[in-house]
Amino acid sequence: MSDIKDVNPAEDGARGLSRRQFMGGIGALGALGVIGGAVAQVFLLPDEVIAYPVSGGFLLVDQKKCSGCSTCMAACAIAHHGAANHSLSRIQITQNPFKAFPYDIDPVQCWQCDECVQACPTGAMHVDPETGVRTVDQLRCIGCLRCVAACPRAVSAVQWSEEGHASQKCDLCLDTPYMDDEGGIDGRRACESVCPMRAIKFTTDLPEQTEDGYSPNLRTENWASFGYVADIEG
Amino acid sequence: MGNGYAGKILRVDLTAGTVSEIETEQYREWGGGHGMGSAIFWDLCADKTISGFDPANVITIMSSPLAGTLAPSASRLEIQGIGVQSTPEWFTRSNMGGRFATMMKFAGWDGIVLEGAASKPTWIEIENDRVVLRDAETDGLWGLDTYDTQERIWNLQVANSDGWREIGTKSGERAALQSAVITIGPSGEKKSRVGALIHDAGNAAAQGGFGGVWGAKNLKAISVIGSKDIDVADAAALLNARFSAREDLGVNVDEPKDGFGWARFSGNPSPAVMYPMPTDVGSRPQACQSCISSCRARFSDGLGNESSCEETYFYFFADMMYNQGQTTPTVRYSAEMVQRLGINVYEIDHGLNWLYHLYQEGIAGVGKQVDIDLPWDTYGSREFIETYQRMVADREGAGDILAEGMWRAAEHWGRLEEDTASGVLHYSYWGLPEHGYDPRAEAYWGWGSILGDRDINEHDFNNLFWKPSIAKWYGIPSWMEAEEFVTKFAERMLPFDPDPMMLDFSEDGMYSEGQVKLTAWHRHYTRFWKESALYCDYRFADFYSPKTEDRGGFTPEGEPLFWNAVTGDGMSFTDGMELGRRIWNLDNAIWTIQGRHRDMVKYSEYLYEVPYGGHLYGPYWMPTFEDGTWDYRLVTGRVIDRERMEDVKTMFYELEGWDVSTGWPTRETLEGVDLGHVADTLEAAGKLGGE
Ligand code: SF4
Ligand code: SF4
């Protein structure tokens, strides 16, 4: 048996994501607010950086509040495919039960950056003109998986769907044939609605970004009453 | 096969090193989990009178159609076979949560059946349809603790740079998560009767000693990962059911006082640890797949991740004693060690109390009657608990005797009679440790255990003790008066008449027809809804709720609501109860073949002789009906009356339609639940009950 000892969270926490990787897609400029309201698909800026309109909505996941129950994953697959299948979930909650909190869970949801859009050679992965949501036109997908490789998350938030013979990603539930309610920006997001910890929240505001992406705190004062100390790491 | 089922059950012949498939359809009538497990065991275990260590013992590991779907708190696993912990070795069950059932389903398997014994240490790797029996020694797994085994397996399974792993031969067979692994630790490898099966950090199936059974089969671990669909009958209905379950019945974690400490479905996501939660390390809730709440924690020092309940408690008082009234991380350390070594915590907990008592009496120690070398002067320290646990896991010195379980150890040292008469060895039924819900107070718990095969460990009715008792201990008003409380329970106990007298815990009530009905209801309910549909014991049954207007719970609507959305069966709650009764009958037939007889159904001596002193946390209050009124009253100070216990047995057998003189099932009853072929087998064995 290896020694039972305290784990060094710092050693365990590296996620291998550079600031450039995360910020790159959304334009490396302070003009996001301007772009946010636009409906055009692509801007060619003077320095030849391609920028896409910012998404009209974002999914926030509180990594410290998440219990790792994966209910969101089951809901995502069921709403889109009518079947449970974690491999078809557009949100991936990865976890290692032996690691130290908060690095034991890494919720991987789409950040709505545009690395995948940039990587796509056919335009199948595109910015939805209505909502700004990064979306796949599965008919145009040739299965090259460049979008999957381009995603900056430790686990790609874009997946290959054998069923659809195309890549797929979070569409904020725009296209959910198996959910009675409308999805999308003005509708219901399946994962958000089932999360028992209320650790998923949809927002139309551009989230505050750090090197680790979005790390929202969705805990209320009530949280501590359950016995958890979630802010010990700041 | 669709609608919740993966469609196949994996059959592994460890002796031959081959695998084959069983169509799930063949066992569909049993629903899933325990029902399927019992039916498969009945069919495949030719001689049911063998020892659990015999290679011919058949072990079933079954999920339910609900696993991996949105059914709340139902992604569990039921494990069955001939156990090696009890005396005698009954056909028995254990159960765990976590991720295994879900992954197994995604890989395309509703269950796994283990037969035979491998000639060398083996582990099984399942990736969708690909099943490989691998060498556990060559792969460096044999000898590792349960955590290191799992991490080593994950290291052998490397992902692509995009974080996804190819897990099949077809394109698109990919998964981003790591495999789910069940493994044994050193204790199981040493064929210990107290060996547990462990999955992730804190999921254990320990009752029955299946860890030791795997050890005897030379099976170290099963790893599974999958990427297949689990179809559901009505996806939209399932989503809607889960949306409203969270809004209308689940706790809103963001709302102060919305939660309810002792409620079940609507209970707070508080860790079920028995020590004060540490405030100097960070923590989060941790849940099994699709759980509506959460009952475990992970910590920023990683110590004791996911451990809950008994393992967090068994060294708590010793640690406090040793540290001048303070709790220290040693409690979490000892919990983690139980998981890593893969030991049944109830055994080593009760065993430790017993041995400590004998040490204080001068009976245990080096060269004493109970010849054991433990550093008693450091009792309460890390060093002590490490020495004790390692001794049991490695069978070192007296550990070789303790690994046989405390009942057999007491027998070995000539202490059994005296220590079970005094109750110093707190083992109540079938040579197994008592659970804290004492048969002298919470009668149905004892009746269910002694009329079955093991400590039932099903908490459906425990709040009838906890809620009033906590109110009394702290001098706060009860949330519900006794009469309303029992009425809420009784109203939901379909298909029985809603008679609150089933919940009368007065001394007369213990031996009443009502308590017998409660015992039977509980056996039928758990056999199907909790052990076959596999709803978690922690969230179901849900008899009352702070979230509904009439304060009634999710039972009996909740269980079939999700079952039907997933399977499309149109099953009623009562249908499930009937199926539970059918499964219970099949189990009794198996025990009958194993040698069960009414005359054996006896508690340990202390339960008849020593008045009950109360729960460890305080006096035991329960609802009783006395002098024409319902109230919460003390139920301590009682012993079991031998003659009245005989009346209970008679009433129970009559209610079940079993032979009153033997306790064996009758043909009429078996045929009534479509088990005529089982009656034939019993008849051929000369063990069919008379009408
Ligand atoms: S449903 Fe919520 S708590 Fe559960 S894994 Fe998803 S984000 Fe975490
Ligand atoms: S918002 Fe919808 S599509 Fe996106 S991860 Fe959640 S359930 Fe899936």
Short mmCIF file of C-alpha atoms in Angstrom, two decimals, chain B residues 229-597:
data_model
loop_
_atom_site.label_atom_id
_atom_site.label_comp_id
_atom_site.label_asym_id
_atom_site.label_seq_id
_atom_site.Cartn_x
_atom_site.Cartn_y
_atom_site.Cartn_z
CA ASP B 229 -26.51 4.17 -25.76
CA ILE B 230 -29.00 3.15 -23.14
CA ASP B 231 -32.34 3.71 -24.81
CA VAL B 232 -35.25 4.91 -22.74
CA ALA B 233 -38.94 4.46 -23.43
CA ASP B 234 -40.02 8.06 -23.03
CA ALA B 235 -37.15 10.52 -23.00
CA ALA B 236 -39.31 13.61 -22.64
CA ALA B 237 -41.26 12.11 -19.74
CA LEU B 238 -38.01 11.13 -18.08
CA LEU B 239 -36.60 14.62 -18.42
CA ASN B 240 -39.81 16.17 -17.13
CA ALA B 241 -39.89 13.78 -14.18
CA ARG B 242 -36.36 14.72 -13.24
CA PHE B 243 -36.98 18.46 -13.72
CA SER B 244 -39.95 18.37 -11.37
CA ALA B 245 -38.27 15.99 -8.93
CA ARG B 246 -35.63 18.65 -8.40
CA GLU B 247 -38.00 21.60 -8.27
CA ASP B 248 -40.85 20.11 -6.27
CA LEU B 249 -39.22 17.50 -4.07
CA GLY B 250 -35.46 17.82 -4.06
CA VAL B 251 -33.63 20.22 -1.79
CA ASN B 252 -32.82 23.64 -3.18
CA VAL B 253 -29.24 23.94 -2.01
CA ASP B 254 -29.30 27.70 -2.50
CA GLU B 255 -32.27 28.37 -0.26
CA PRO B 256 -31.68 28.63 3.46
CA LYS B 257 -33.73 26.14 5.44
CA ASP B 258 -35.15 24.56 2.32
CA GLY B 259 -33.40 21.36 3.22
CA PHE B 260 -34.30 19.03 5.95
CA GLY B 261 -31.63 17.21 7.82
CA TRP B 262 -33.37 13.92 8.25
CA ALA B 263 -35.57 13.83 5.20
CA ARG B 264 -34.64 11.35 2.52
CA PHE B 265 -35.45 12.36 -1.04
CA SER B 266 -35.49 16.02 -0.07
CA GLY B 267 -32.59 15.69 2.35
CA ASN B 268 -29.66 18.06 2.45
CA PRO B 269 -26.55 17.13 0.51
CA SER B 270 -24.67 16.80 3.76
CA PRO B 271 -21.86 14.31 4.05
CA ALA B 272 -22.95 11.27 6.05
CA VAL B 273 -19.88 11.39 8.20
CA MET B 274 -20.03 10.73 11.91
CA TYR B 275 -17.38 13.23 12.93
CA PRO B 276 -17.58 17.00 12.86
CA MET B 277 -16.64 18.09 9.33
CA PRO B 278 -13.13 19.52 9.36
CA THR B 279 -13.03 23.27 8.90
CA ASP B 280 -9.33 23.55 8.20
CA VAL B 281 -9.42 21.69 4.90
CA GLY B 282 -11.55 22.35 1.86
CA SER B 283 -14.30 19.96 0.86
CA ARG B 284 -17.03 19.32 -1.66
CA PRO B 285 -20.05 17.07 -1.91
CA GLN B 286 -19.53 13.88 -3.87
CA ALA B 287 -22.33 11.82 -5.31
CA CYS B 288 -23.03 8.57 -7.09
CA GLN B 289 -24.17 8.81 -10.70
CA SER B 290 -27.51 10.57 -11.18
CA CYS B 291 -27.99 11.08 -7.46
CA ILE B 292 -30.54 13.74 -6.55
CA SER B 293 -28.44 14.75 -3.58
CA SER B 294 -25.05 13.65 -2.29
CA CYS B 295 -23.90 12.05 0.93
CA ARG B 296 -20.13 12.06 0.74
CA ALA B 297 -17.27 14.50 0.60
CA ARG B 298 -13.84 14.90 -0.91
CA PHE B 299 -11.21 16.94 0.88
CA SER B 300 -8.38 19.28 -0.04
CA ASP B 301 -5.88 17.00 1.67
CA GLY B 302 -7.44 14.03 -0.13
CA LEU B 303 -7.70 12.14 3.13
CA GLY B 304 -10.74 9.92 3.56
CA ASN B 305 -12.28 10.98 0.25
CA GLU B 306 -15.81 9.57 -0.21
CA SER B 307 -15.84 7.66 3.06
CA SER B 308 -19.11 7.94 4.91
CA CYS B 309 -21.09 6.49 7.73
CA GLU B 310 -19.57 3.57 9.63
CA GLU B 311 -16.00 3.87 8.36
CA THR B 312 -15.92 7.49 9.52
CA TYR B 313 -17.15 6.48 12.91
CA PHE B 314 -15.46 3.30 14.02
CA TYR B 315 -12.33 5.01 15.32
CA PHE B 316 -13.94 8.31 16.23
CA PHE B 317 -14.29 7.79 19.98
CA ALA B 318 -10.87 6.17 20.32
CA ASP B 319 -9.30 9.11 18.50
CA MET B 320 -11.10 11.57 20.79
CA MET B 321 -10.05 9.66 23.87
CA TYR B 322 -6.46 9.62 22.75
CA ASN B 323 -6.44 13.31 21.85
CA GLN B 324 -8.03 14.78 24.97
CA GLY B 325 -11.50 15.23 23.50
CA GLN B 326 -10.37 16.52 20.09
CA THR B 327 -11.02 14.77 16.81
CA THR B 328 -8.04 14.62 14.50
CA PRO B 329 -7.44 13.66 10.85
CA THR B 330 -6.70 10.17 12.17
CA VAL B 331 -10.43 9.45 11.87
CA ARG B 332 -10.32 10.12 8.13
CA TYR B 333 -7.01 8.31 7.92
CA SER B 334 -8.48 5.17 9.45
CA ALA B 335 -11.51 5.44 7.14
CA GLU B 336 -9.26 5.63 4.10
CA MET B 337 -7.24 2.69 5.31
CA VAL B 338 -10.38 0.52 5.53
CA GLN B 339 -11.08 1.34 1.89
CA ARG B 340 -7.52 0.82 0.73
CA LEU B 341 -7.14 -2.53 2.44
CA GLY B 342 -10.66 -3.55 1.45
CA ILE B 343 -11.98 -4.63 4.83
CA ASN B 344 -15.55 -4.88 6.13
CA VAL B 345 -15.67 -1.99 8.58
CA TYR B 346 -18.51 -3.41 10.70
CA GLU B 347 -16.42 -6.45 11.50
CA ILE B 348 -13.32 -4.56 12.52
CA ASP B 349 -15.37 -1.96 14.39
CA HIS B 350 -17.29 -4.43 16.53
CA GLY B 351 -14.17 -6.56 16.72
CA LEU B 352 -12.12 -3.66 18.04
CA ASN B 353 -14.65 -2.82 20.77
CA TRP B 354 -14.75 -6.46 21.78
CA LEU B 355 -10.97 -6.89 21.80
CA TYR B 356 -10.48 -3.65 23.73
CA HIS B 357 -12.93 -4.84 26.34
CA LEU B 358 -11.11 -8.17 26.61
CA TYR B 359 -7.79 -6.32 26.91
CA GLN B 360 -9.19 -4.22 29.76
CA GLU B 361 -10.42 -7.39 31.44
CA GLY B 362 -6.95 -8.90 31.10
CA ILE B 363 -8.19 -11.55 28.69
CA ALA B 364 -6.59 -10.25 25.48
CA GLY B 365 -2.86 -9.68 25.12
CA VAL B 366 0.34 -11.51 24.35
CA GLY B 367 0.23 -15.00 25.83
CA LYS B 368 -3.33 -14.49 27.12
CA GLN B 369 -6.47 -16.50 26.29
CA VAL B 370 -6.99 -14.17 23.34
CA ASP B 371 -3.39 -14.17 22.23
CA ILE B 372 -3.01 -10.97 20.29
CA ASP B 373 -0.17 -8.51 19.96
CA LEU B 374 -1.56 -4.98 19.69
CA PRO B 375 -0.01 -1.75 21.06
CA TRP B 376 -2.89 -1.14 23.47
CA ASP B 377 -1.13 1.75 25.24
CA THR B 378 -1.46 3.70 21.99
CA TYR B 379 -5.15 2.83 21.43
CA GLY B 380 -6.62 5.84 19.63
CA SER B 381 -3.45 6.66 17.70
CA ARG B 382 -2.68 6.22 14.00
CA GLU B 383 -0.04 3.68 14.87
CA PHE B 384 -2.56 1.51 16.67
CA ILE B 385 -5.23 1.52 13.99
CA GLU B 386 -2.67 0.91 11.31
CA THR B 387 -1.26 -2.09 13.16
CA TYR B 388 -4.74 -3.49 13.79
CA GLN B 389 -6.00 -3.04 10.23
CA ARG B 390 -2.83 -4.37 8.65
CA MET B 391 -2.91 -7.36 10.96
CA VAL B 392 -6.45 -8.22 9.78
CA ALA B 393 -5.74 -7.52 6.10
CA ASP B 394 -2.44 -9.39 5.96
CA ARG B 395 -3.47 -12.23 8.28
CA GLU B 396 -0.40 -11.51 10.38
CA GLY B 397 -0.27 -13.17 13.80
CA ALA B 398 -3.72 -13.09 15.39
CA GLY B 399 -4.90 -11.34 12.22
CA ASP B 400 -5.10 -14.77 10.65
CA ILE B 401 -7.86 -15.58 13.13
CA LEU B 402 -9.56 -12.17 12.94
CA ALA B 403 -9.71 -12.44 9.13
CA GLU B 404 -12.19 -15.27 9.68
CA GLY B 405 -14.58 -12.70 11.15
CA MET B 406 -15.07 -11.96 14.83
CA TRP B 407 -17.69 -14.64 15.40
CA ARG B 408 -15.34 -17.38 14.27
CA ALA B 409 -12.44 -15.71 16.09
CA ALA B 410 -14.44 -15.78 19.33
CA GLU B 411 -15.18 -19.43 18.72
CA HIS B 412 -11.48 -20.10 18.10
CA TRP B 413 -10.47 -18.46 21.36
CA GLY B 414 -13.25 -20.12 23.36
CA ARG B 415 -15.02 -16.82 24.02
CA LEU B 416 -18.14 -17.21 21.87
CA GLU B 417 -20.60 -18.48 24.42
CA GLU B 418 -19.69 -16.10 27.21
CA ASP B 419 -19.25 -13.00 25.06
CA THR B 420 -22.47 -13.44 23.08
CA ALA B 421 -24.37 -14.12 26.29
CA SER B 422 -23.12 -10.91 27.85
CA GLY B 423 -23.36 -8.96 24.60
CA VAL B 424 -19.74 -7.89 24.78
CA LEU B 425 -19.53 -9.40 21.33
CA HIS B 426 -22.36 -7.46 19.75
CA TYR B 427 -23.29 -10.01 17.11
CA SER B 428 -27.04 -10.56 16.87
CA TYR B 429 -27.94 -12.71 13.91
CA TRP B 430 -26.20 -15.36 11.80
CA GLY B 431 -22.82 -14.58 13.35
CA LEU B 432 -22.99 -11.03 12.04
CA PRO B 433 -22.49 -7.69 13.77
CA GLU B 434 -25.48 -5.73 15.01
CA HIS B 435 -26.10 -2.48 13.20
CA GLY B 436 -27.00 0.06 15.85
CA TYR B 437 -30.74 -0.41 15.29
CA ASP B 438 -31.27 -2.95 17.97
CA PRO B 439 -33.77 -5.81 17.60
CA ARG B 440 -34.87 -5.14 21.18
CA ALA B 441 -36.02 -1.67 20.16
CA GLU B 442 -36.49 -1.49 16.40
CA ALA B 443 -38.10 -4.89 16.13
CA TYR B 444 -38.66 -5.18 12.34
CA TRP B 445 -34.92 -4.62 11.73
CA GLY B 446 -34.13 -7.68 13.79
CA TRP B 447 -37.01 -9.77 12.41
CA GLY B 448 -36.03 -8.90 8.83
CA SER B 449 -32.43 -9.87 9.49
CA ILE B 450 -33.02 -13.14 11.31
CA LEU B 451 -35.80 -14.19 8.91
CA GLY B 452 -33.43 -13.39 6.04
CA ASP B 453 -29.72 -13.89 5.59
CA ARG B 454 -27.94 -10.80 6.91
CA ASP B 455 -28.16 -7.53 8.77
CA ILE B 456 -30.76 -5.90 6.51
CA ASN B 457 -29.08 -2.49 6.53
CA GLU B 458 -32.15 -0.82 5.07
CA HIS B 459 -33.00 2.49 6.67
CA ASP B 460 -36.52 3.08 5.38
CA PHE B 461 -38.11 3.33 8.83
CA ASN B 462 -35.17 4.61 10.87
CA ASN B 463 -36.40 8.15 11.03
CA LEU B 464 -39.10 6.84 13.33
CA PHE B 465 -36.19 6.60 15.77
CA TRP B 466 -33.91 9.45 14.69
CA LYS B 467 -36.42 12.26 14.38
CA PRO B 468 -38.15 11.97 17.72
CA SER B 469 -34.95 10.98 19.49
CA ILE B 470 -33.00 13.96 18.26
CA ALA B 471 -35.88 16.24 19.23
CA LYS B 472 -35.88 14.74 22.71
CA TRP B 473 -32.10 14.87 23.10
CA TYR B 474 -31.97 18.54 22.21
CA GLY B 475 -35.26 19.51 23.82
CA ILE B 476 -36.76 20.82 20.60
CA PRO B 477 -40.33 20.30 19.45
CA SER B 478 -40.92 17.39 17.13
CA TRP B 479 -41.50 18.32 13.50
CA MET B 480 -44.45 15.94 13.38
CA GLU B 481 -46.51 14.49 16.21
CA ALA B 482 -46.30 10.72 16.58
CA GLU B 483 -49.74 9.95 15.20
CA GLU B 484 -49.29 12.06 12.07
CA PHE B 485 -45.81 10.64 11.57
CA VAL B 486 -46.88 6.99 11.62
CA THR B 487 -49.93 7.79 9.53
CA LYS B 488 -47.73 9.34 6.83
CA PHE B 489 -45.75 6.10 6.68
CA ALA B 490 -48.73 3.76 6.79
CA GLU B 491 -50.61 5.62 4.05
CA ARG B 492 -47.77 4.94 1.67
CA MET B 493 -47.32 1.25 2.45
CA LEU B 494 -49.27 -0.15 -0.49
CA PRO B 495 -50.62 -2.75 -1.02
CA PHE B 496 -51.33 -3.14 2.71
CA ASP B 497 -54.17 -1.31 4.39
CA PRO B 498 -52.92 1.99 5.77
CA ASP B 499 -52.83 0.74 9.34
CA PRO B 500 -50.58 2.83 11.63
CA MET B 501 -50.42 -0.11 14.04
CA MET B 502 -47.70 -1.49 11.76
CA LEU B 503 -45.54 1.26 13.22
CA ASP B 504 -46.30 0.66 16.88
CA PHE B 505 -43.00 0.14 18.67
CA SER B 506 -44.45 -0.49 22.09
CA GLU B 507 -43.38 -3.73 23.76
CA ASP B 508 -46.61 -5.42 22.67
CA GLY B 509 -46.23 -3.84 19.25
CA MET B 510 -42.92 -5.64 18.71
CA TYR B 511 -44.71 -8.98 18.63
CA SER B 512 -47.89 -7.80 16.97
CA GLU B 513 -49.40 -8.65 13.63
CA GLY B 514 -48.72 -5.06 12.67
CA GLN B 515 -44.96 -5.42 13.20
CA VAL B 516 -45.02 -8.70 11.28
CA LYS B 517 -46.74 -6.91 8.40
CA LEU B 518 -44.18 -4.14 8.57
CA THR B 519 -41.42 -6.74 8.39
CA ALA B 520 -43.00 -8.41 5.36
CA TRP B 521 -43.70 -5.10 3.60
CA HIS B 522 -40.09 -4.14 4.12
CA ARG B 523 -38.78 -7.45 2.71
CA HIS B 524 -40.95 -7.11 -0.40
CA TYR B 525 -40.28 -3.41 -0.91
CA THR B 526 -36.53 -3.68 -0.65
CA ARG B 527 -36.26 -6.87 -2.69
CA PHE B 528 -37.69 -5.10 -5.68
CA TRP B 529 -37.59 -1.34 -5.42
CA LYS B 530 -34.28 -1.04 -3.59
CA GLU B 531 -32.34 -4.12 -4.60
CA SER B 532 -33.67 -4.80 -8.10
CA ALA B 533 -34.72 -1.36 -9.36
CA LEU B 534 -31.80 -0.29 -7.18
CA TYR B 535 -33.10 2.95 -5.73
CA CYS B 536 -30.63 4.08 -3.09
CA ASP B 537 -31.31 3.20 0.52
CA TYR B 538 -30.38 6.74 1.45
CA ARG B 539 -33.08 8.48 -0.61
CA PHE B 540 -35.87 5.87 -0.66
CA ALA B 541 -38.42 5.00 0.60
CA ASP B 542 -39.65 8.56 1.03
CA PHE B 543 -42.62 8.59 3.39
CA TYR B 544 -42.80 12.27 4.35
CA SER B 545 -41.46 15.48 2.98
CA PRO B 546 -41.07 19.06 4.14
CA LYS B 547 -41.69 20.13 0.56
CA THR B 548 -45.24 18.96 -0.06
CA GLU B 549 -48.39 20.55 1.20
CA ASP B 550 -49.66 17.44 2.96
CA ARG B 551 -46.14 16.60 4.14
CA GLY B 552 -46.35 13.23 2.36
CA GLY B 553 -43.30 11.88 0.53
CA PHE B 554 -42.41 10.67 -2.97
CA THR B 555 -43.28 7.03 -2.20
CA PRO B 556 -45.30 5.34 -3.71
CA GLU B 557 -45.52 7.63 -6.78
CA GLY B 558 -41.82 8.23 -7.31
CA GLU B 559 -40.53 4.70 -7.74
CA PRO B 560 -42.78 3.66 -10.66
CA LEU B 561 -42.69 7.15 -12.21
CA PHE B 562 -39.06 6.80 -13.24
CA TRP B 563 -39.24 3.05 -13.80
CA ASN B 564 -42.00 3.51 -16.36
CA ALA B 565 -40.42 6.49 -18.13
CA VAL B 566 -37.29 4.38 -18.64
CA THR B 567 -38.78 0.96 -19.35
CA GLY B 568 -42.24 1.78 -20.69
CA ASP B 569 -43.59 -1.03 -18.53
CA GLY B 570 -46.62 0.66 -17.03
CA MET B 571 -45.74 -0.91 -13.71
CA SER B 572 -47.60 0.15 -10.57
CA PHE B 573 -46.01 0.46 -7.17
CA THR B 574 -47.99 -2.61 -6.11
CA ASP B 575 -46.73 -4.57 -9.12
CA GLY B 576 -43.24 -3.87 -7.85
CA MET B 577 -44.18 -5.03 -4.36
CA GLU B 578 -45.55 -8.27 -5.82
CA LEU B 579 -42.36 -8.82 -7.77
CA GLY B 580 -40.46 -8.16 -4.56
CA ARG B 581 -42.51 -10.88 -2.86
CA ARG B 582 -41.72 -13.25 -5.69
CA ILE B 583 -37.98 -12.57 -5.35
CA TRP B 584 -38.19 -12.97 -1.57
CA ASN B 585 -39.83 -16.37 -2.11
CA LEU B 586 -37.06 -17.45 -4.46
CA ASP B 587 -34.44 -16.37 -1.91
CA ASN B 588 -36.17 -18.37 0.80
CA ALA B 589 -36.19 -21.39 -1.49
CA ILE B 590 -32.42 -21.04 -1.90
CA TRP B 591 -31.89 -20.78 1.86
CA THR B 592 -34.14 -23.78 2.34
CA ILE B 593 -31.96 -25.82 0.01
CA GLN B 594 -28.92 -24.55 1.91
CA GLY B 595 -30.38 -26.00 5.11
CA ARG B 596 -32.57 -23.27 6.56
CA HIS B 597 -35.17 -24.38 9.09
#
